[in-house]
Short mmCIF file of N, CA and C in Angstrom, two decimals:
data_model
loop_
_atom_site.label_atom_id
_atom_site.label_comp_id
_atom_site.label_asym_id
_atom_site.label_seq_id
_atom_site.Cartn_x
_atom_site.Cartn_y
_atom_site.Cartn_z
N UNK A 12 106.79 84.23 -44.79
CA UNK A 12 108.05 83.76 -45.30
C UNK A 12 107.83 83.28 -46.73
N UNK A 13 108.60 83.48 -47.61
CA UNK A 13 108.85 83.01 -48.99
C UNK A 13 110.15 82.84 -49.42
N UNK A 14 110.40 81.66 -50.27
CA UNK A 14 111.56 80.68 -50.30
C UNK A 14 111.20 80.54 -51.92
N UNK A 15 112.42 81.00 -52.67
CA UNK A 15 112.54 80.36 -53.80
C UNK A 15 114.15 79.70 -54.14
N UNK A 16 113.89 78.66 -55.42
CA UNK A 16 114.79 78.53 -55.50
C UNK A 16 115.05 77.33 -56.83
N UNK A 17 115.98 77.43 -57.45
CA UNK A 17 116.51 77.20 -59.25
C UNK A 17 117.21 76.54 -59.13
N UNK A 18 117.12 75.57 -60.09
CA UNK A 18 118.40 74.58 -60.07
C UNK A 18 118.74 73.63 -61.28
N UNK A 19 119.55 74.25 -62.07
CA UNK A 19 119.62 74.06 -63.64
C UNK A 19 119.97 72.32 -63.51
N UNK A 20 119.23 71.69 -64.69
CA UNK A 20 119.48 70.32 -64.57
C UNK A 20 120.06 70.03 -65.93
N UNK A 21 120.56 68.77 -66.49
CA UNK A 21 121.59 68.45 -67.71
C UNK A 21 120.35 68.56 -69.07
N UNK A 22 120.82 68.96 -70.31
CA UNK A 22 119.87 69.17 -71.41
C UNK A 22 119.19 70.42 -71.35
N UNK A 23 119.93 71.35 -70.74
CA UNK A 23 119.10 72.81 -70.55
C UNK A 23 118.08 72.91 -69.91
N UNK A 24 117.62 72.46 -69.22
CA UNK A 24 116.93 72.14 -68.21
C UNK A 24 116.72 72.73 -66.86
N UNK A 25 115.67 73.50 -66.34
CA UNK A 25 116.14 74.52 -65.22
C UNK A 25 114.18 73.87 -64.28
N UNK A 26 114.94 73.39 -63.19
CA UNK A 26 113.28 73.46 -62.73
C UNK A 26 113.69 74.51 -61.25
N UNK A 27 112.16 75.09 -60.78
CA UNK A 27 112.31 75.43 -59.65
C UNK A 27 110.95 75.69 -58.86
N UNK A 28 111.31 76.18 -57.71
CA UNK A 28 110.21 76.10 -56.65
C UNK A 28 110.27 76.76 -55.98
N UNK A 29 108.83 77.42 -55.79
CA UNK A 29 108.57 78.27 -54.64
C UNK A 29 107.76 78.48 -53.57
N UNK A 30 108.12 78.08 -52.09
CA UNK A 30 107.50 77.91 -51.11
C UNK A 30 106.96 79.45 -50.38
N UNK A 31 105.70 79.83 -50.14
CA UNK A 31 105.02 80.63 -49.32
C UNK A 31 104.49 80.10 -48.12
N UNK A 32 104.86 80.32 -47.05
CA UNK A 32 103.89 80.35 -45.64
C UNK A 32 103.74 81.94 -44.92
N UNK A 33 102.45 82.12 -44.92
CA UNK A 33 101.83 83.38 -44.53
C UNK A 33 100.71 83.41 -43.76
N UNK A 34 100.93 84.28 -42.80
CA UNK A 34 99.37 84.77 -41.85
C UNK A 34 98.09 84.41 -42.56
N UNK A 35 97.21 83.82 -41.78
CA UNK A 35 96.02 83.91 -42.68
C UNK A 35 95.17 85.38 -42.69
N UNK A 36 94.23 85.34 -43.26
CA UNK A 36 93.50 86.74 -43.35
C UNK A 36 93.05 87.22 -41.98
N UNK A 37 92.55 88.63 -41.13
CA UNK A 37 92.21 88.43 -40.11
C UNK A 37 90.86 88.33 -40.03
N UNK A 38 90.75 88.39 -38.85
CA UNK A 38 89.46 87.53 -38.53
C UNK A 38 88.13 88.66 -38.06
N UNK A 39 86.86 89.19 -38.46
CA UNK A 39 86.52 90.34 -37.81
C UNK A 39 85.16 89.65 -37.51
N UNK A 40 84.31 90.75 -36.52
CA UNK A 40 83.04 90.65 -36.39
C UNK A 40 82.15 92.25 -36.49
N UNK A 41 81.52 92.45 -37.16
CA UNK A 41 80.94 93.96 -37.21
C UNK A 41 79.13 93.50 -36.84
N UNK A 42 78.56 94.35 -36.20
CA UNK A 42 77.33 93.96 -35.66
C UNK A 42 76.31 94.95 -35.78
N UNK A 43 75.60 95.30 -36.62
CA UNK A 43 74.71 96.04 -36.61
C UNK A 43 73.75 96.24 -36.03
N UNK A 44 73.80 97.38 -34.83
CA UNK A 44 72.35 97.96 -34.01
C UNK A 44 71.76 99.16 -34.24
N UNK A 45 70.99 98.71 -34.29
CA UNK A 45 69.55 99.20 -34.48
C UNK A 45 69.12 100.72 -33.29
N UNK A 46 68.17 102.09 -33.77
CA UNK A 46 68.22 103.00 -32.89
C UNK A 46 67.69 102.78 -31.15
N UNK A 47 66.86 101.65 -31.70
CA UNK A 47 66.25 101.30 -30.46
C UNK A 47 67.19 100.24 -29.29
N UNK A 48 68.44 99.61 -30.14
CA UNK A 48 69.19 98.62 -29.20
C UNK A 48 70.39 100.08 -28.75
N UNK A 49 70.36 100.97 -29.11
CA UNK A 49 71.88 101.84 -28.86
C UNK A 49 71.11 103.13 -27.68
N UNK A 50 69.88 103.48 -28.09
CA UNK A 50 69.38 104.20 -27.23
C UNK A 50 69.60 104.12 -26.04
N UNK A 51 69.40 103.06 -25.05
CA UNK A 51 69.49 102.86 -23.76
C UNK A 51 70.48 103.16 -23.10
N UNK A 52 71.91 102.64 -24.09
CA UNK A 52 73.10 102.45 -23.56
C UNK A 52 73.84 104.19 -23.74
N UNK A 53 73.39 104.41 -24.49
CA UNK A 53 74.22 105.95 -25.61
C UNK A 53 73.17 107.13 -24.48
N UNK A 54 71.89 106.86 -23.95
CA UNK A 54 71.21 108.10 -23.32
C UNK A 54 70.20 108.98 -24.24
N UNK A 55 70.57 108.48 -25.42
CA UNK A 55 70.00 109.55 -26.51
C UNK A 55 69.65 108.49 -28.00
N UNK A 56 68.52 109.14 -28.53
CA UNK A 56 68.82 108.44 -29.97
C UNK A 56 70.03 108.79 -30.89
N UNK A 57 69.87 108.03 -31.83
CA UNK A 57 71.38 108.25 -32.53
C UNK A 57 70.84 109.61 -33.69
N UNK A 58 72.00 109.86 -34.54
CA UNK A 58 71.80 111.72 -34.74
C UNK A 58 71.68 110.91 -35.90
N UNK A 59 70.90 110.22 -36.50
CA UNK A 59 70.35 110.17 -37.75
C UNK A 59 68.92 109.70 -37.94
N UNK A 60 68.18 109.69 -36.96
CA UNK A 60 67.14 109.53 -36.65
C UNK A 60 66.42 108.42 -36.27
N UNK A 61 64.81 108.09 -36.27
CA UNK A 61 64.34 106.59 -35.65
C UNK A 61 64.90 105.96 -36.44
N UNK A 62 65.24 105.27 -37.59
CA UNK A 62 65.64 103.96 -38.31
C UNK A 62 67.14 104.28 -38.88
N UNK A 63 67.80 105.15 -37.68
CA UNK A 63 69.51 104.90 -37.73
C UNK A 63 69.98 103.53 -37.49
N UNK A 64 71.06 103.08 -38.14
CA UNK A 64 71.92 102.02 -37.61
C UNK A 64 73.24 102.51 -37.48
N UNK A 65 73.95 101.78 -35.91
CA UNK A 65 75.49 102.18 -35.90
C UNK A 65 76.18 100.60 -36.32
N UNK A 66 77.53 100.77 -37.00
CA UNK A 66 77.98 99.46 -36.80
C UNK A 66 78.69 99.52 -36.00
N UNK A 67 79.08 98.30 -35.02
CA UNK A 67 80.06 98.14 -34.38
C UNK A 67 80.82 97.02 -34.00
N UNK A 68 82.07 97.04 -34.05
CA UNK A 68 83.21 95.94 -34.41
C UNK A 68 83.48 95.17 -32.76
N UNK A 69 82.92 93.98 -33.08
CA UNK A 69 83.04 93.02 -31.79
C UNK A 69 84.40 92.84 -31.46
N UNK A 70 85.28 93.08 -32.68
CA UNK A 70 86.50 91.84 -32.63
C UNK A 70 87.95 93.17 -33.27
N UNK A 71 88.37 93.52 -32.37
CA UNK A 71 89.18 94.51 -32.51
C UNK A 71 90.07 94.06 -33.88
N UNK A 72 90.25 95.24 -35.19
CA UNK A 72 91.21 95.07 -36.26
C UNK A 72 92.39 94.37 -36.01
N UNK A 73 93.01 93.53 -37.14
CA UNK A 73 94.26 92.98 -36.70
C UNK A 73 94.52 92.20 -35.76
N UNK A 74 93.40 91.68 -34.60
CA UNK A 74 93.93 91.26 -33.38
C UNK A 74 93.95 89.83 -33.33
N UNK A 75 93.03 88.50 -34.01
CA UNK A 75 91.87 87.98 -33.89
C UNK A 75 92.77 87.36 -35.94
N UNK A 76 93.44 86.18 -36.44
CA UNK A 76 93.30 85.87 -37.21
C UNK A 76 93.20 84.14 -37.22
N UNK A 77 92.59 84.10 -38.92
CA UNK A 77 92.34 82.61 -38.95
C UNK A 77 93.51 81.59 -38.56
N UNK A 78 93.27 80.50 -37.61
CA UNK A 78 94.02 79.48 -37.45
C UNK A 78 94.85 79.44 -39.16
N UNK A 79 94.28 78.82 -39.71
CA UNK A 79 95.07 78.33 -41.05
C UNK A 79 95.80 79.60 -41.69
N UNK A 80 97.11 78.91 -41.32
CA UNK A 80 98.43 79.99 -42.64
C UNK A 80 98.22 79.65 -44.09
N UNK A 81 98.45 80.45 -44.76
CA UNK A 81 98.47 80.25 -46.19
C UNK A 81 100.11 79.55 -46.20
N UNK A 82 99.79 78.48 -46.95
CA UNK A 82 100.92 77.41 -47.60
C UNK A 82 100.80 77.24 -49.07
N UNK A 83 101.88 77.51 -49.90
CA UNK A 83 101.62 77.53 -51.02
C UNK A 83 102.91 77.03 -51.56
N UNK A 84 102.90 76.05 -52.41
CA UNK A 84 104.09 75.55 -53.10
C UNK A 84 104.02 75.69 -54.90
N UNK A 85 104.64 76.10 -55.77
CA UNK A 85 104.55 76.26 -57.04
C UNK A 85 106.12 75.62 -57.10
N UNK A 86 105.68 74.92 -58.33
CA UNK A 86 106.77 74.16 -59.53
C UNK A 86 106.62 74.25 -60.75
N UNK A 87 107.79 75.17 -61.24
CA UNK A 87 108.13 75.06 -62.65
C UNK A 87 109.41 74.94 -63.13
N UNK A 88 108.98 74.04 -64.45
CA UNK A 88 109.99 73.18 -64.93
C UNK A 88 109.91 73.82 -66.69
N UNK A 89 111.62 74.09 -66.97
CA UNK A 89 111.66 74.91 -68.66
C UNK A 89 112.90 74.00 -69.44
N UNK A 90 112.82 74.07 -70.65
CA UNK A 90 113.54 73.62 -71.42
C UNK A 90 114.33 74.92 -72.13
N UNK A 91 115.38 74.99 -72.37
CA UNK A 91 115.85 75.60 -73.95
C UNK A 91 116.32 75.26 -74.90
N UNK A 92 115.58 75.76 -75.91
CA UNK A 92 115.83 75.38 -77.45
C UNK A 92 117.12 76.56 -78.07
N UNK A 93 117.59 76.02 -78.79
CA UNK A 93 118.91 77.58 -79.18
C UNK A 93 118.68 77.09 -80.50
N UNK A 94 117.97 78.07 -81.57
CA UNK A 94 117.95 77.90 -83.32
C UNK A 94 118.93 78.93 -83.72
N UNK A 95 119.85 79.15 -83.59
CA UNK A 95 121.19 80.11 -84.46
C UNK A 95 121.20 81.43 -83.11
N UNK A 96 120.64 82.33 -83.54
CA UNK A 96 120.63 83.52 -82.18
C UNK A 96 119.02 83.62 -81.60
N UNK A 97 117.90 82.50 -81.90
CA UNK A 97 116.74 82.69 -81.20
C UNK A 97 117.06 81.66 -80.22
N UNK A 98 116.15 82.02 -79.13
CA UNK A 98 115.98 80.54 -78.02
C UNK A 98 115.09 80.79 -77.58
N UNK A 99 114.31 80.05 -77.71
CA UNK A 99 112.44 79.20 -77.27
C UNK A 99 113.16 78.43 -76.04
N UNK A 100 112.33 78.86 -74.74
CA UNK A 100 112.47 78.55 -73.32
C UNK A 100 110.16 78.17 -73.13
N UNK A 101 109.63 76.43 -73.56
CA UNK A 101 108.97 76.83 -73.06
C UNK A 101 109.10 76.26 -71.78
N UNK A 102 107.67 76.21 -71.27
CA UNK A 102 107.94 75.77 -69.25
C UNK A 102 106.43 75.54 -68.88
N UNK A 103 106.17 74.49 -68.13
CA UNK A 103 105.00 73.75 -67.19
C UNK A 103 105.57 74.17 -65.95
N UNK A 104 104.48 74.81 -65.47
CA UNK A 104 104.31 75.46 -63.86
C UNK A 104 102.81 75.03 -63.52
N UNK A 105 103.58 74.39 -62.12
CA UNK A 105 102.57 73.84 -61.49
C UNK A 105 102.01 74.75 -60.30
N UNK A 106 100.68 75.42 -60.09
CA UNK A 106 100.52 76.73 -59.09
C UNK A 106 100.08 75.64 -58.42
N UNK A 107 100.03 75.97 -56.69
CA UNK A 107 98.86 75.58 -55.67
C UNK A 107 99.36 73.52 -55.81
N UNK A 108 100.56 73.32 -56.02
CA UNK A 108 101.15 71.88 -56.17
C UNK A 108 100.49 71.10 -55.49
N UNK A 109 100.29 71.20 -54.26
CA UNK A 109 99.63 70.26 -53.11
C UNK A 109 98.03 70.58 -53.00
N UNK A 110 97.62 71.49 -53.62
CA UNK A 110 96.18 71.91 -53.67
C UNK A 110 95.94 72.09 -52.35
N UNK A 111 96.35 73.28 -51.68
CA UNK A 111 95.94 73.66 -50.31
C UNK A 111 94.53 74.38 -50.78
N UNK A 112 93.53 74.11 -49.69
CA UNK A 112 92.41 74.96 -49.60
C UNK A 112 91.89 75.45 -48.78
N UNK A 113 93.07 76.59 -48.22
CA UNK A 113 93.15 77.10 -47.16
C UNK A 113 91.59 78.67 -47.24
N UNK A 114 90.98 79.11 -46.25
CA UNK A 114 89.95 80.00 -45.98
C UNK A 114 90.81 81.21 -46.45
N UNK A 115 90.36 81.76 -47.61
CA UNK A 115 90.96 83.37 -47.88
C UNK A 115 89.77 84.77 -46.90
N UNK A 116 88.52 84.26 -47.13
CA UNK A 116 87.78 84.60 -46.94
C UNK A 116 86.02 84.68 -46.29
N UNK A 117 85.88 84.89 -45.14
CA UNK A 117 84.33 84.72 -44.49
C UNK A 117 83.34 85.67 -44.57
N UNK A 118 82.59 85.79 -44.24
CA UNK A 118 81.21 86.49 -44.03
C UNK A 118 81.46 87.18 -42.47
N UNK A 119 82.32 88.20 -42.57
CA UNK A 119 82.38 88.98 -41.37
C UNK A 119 81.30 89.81 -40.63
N UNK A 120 80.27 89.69 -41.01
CA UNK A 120 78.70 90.36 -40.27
C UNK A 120 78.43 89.19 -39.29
N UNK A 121 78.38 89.99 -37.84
CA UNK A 121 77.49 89.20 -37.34
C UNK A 121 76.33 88.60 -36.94
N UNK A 122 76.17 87.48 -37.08
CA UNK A 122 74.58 86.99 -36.73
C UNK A 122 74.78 85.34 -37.40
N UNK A 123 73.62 84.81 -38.33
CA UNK A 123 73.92 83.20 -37.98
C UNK A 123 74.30 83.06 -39.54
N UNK A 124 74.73 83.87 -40.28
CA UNK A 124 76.03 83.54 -41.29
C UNK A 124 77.57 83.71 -40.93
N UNK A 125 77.74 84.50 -39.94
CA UNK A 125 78.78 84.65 -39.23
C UNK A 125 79.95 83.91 -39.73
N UNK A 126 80.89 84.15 -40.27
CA UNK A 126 82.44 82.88 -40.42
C UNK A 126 82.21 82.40 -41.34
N UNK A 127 80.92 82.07 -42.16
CA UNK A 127 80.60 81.80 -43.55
C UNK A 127 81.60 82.01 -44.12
N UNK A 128 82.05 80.84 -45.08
CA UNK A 128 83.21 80.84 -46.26
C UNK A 128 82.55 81.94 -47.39
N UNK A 129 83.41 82.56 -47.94
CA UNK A 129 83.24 83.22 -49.07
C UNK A 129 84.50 83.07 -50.36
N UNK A 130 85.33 82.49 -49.32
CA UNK A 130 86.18 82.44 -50.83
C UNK A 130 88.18 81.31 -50.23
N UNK A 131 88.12 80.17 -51.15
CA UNK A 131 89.48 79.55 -50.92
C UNK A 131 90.20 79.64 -51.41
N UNK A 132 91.46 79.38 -51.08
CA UNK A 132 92.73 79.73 -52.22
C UNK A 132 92.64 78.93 -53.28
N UNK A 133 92.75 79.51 -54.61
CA UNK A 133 92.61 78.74 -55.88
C UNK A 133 92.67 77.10 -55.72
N UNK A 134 92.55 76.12 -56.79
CA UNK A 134 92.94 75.25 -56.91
C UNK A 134 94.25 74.79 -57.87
N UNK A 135 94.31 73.50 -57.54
CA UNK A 135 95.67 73.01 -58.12
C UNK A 135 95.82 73.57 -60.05
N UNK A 136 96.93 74.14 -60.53
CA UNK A 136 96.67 74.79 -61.48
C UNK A 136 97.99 74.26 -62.34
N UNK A 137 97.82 74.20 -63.95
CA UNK A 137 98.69 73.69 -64.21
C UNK A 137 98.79 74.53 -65.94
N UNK A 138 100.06 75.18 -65.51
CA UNK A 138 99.83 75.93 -67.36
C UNK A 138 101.83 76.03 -68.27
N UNK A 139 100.78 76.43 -69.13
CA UNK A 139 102.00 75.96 -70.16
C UNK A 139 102.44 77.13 -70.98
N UNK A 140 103.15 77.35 -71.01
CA UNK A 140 103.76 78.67 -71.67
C UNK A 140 105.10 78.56 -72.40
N UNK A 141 105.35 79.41 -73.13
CA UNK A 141 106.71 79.64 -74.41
C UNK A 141 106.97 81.19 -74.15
N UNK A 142 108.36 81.23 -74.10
CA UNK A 142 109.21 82.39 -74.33
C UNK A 142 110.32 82.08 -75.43
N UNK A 143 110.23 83.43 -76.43
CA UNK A 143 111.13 83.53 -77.51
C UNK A 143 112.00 84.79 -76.90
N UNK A 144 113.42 84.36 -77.19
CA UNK A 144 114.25 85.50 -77.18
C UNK A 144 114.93 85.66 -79.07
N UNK A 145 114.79 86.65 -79.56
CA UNK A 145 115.24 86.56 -80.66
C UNK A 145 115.99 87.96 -80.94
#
C-alpha cells in the first residue's frame, strides 16, 4: 500500500507526505551438496563428475517472507518565490522520517551464516533542493 498526499498551506507553502507499507523481501534457503551427499539418494553420481555440486532450495520461492514490512514515511515541505514570470519552488524532504531499519536483505546460503544481514533500508535522510520555472 502507498498513500500520498498535499496540502497547500498560507505563504505559498505546500507540504506533503508519503506513506509506504510493503511485504518484506522473501525469505530463501539454497544448500549446497556435494557428489558424495546426492549420490546415495539420486542412485548415481551427478553428470558432472566427482567434485559436482547440485544446489538445492530448502525453502520454496515466494512462500516463506520476512516478518518485518517495509514502513516508510517521507516529508516534504516547498516554498514559492514568483520574480515577474520566473518562480523558484525550493523544498526540504525528509526520506526514511522515522528512520525505520527494517532487513532489505540476508545471506540466503545455507549453513552457520544463514539469515545474516546484508543490507537495511537506508537511513533517516534529509535534502534540499531548488526548482526554477522560467
Amino acid at each position: 500500500m502507498k498513500v500520498f498526499g498535499s496540502y497547500g498551506l498560507p505563504w505559498d507553502m505546500r507540504a506533503s507526505v508519503t506513506y509506504q507499507n510493503v511485504a518484506g523481501p522473501p525469505t530463501t534457503a539454497s544448500f549446497v551438496s556435494t557428489n558424495a551427499q546426492v549420490t546415495p539418494s539420486l542412485g548415481r553420481p551427478l553428470a558432472g563428475g566427482a567434485n559436482a555440486t547440485a544446489t538445492v532450495e530448502l525453502i520454496a520461492p515466494n512462500s516463506v517472507f520476512l516478518e518485518d514490512r517495509i514502513n516508510q514515511v517521507n516529508i516534504s515541505l516547498s516554498k514559492s518565490f514568483r520574480f515577474g514570470k520566473t518562480r523558484i519552488n525550493p523544498t526540504l524532504d525528509f526520506h526514511n522520517a522515522f528512520n525505520a531499519n527494517t532487513v532489505l536483505g540476508m545471506n540466503t546460503r545455507y549453513g552457520p551464516a544463514w539469515q545474516t544481514v546484508t543490507n537495511v533500508f537506508p537511513p533517516r535522510m534529509i535534502k534540499f533542493g531548488v526548482r526554477a520555472d522560467f
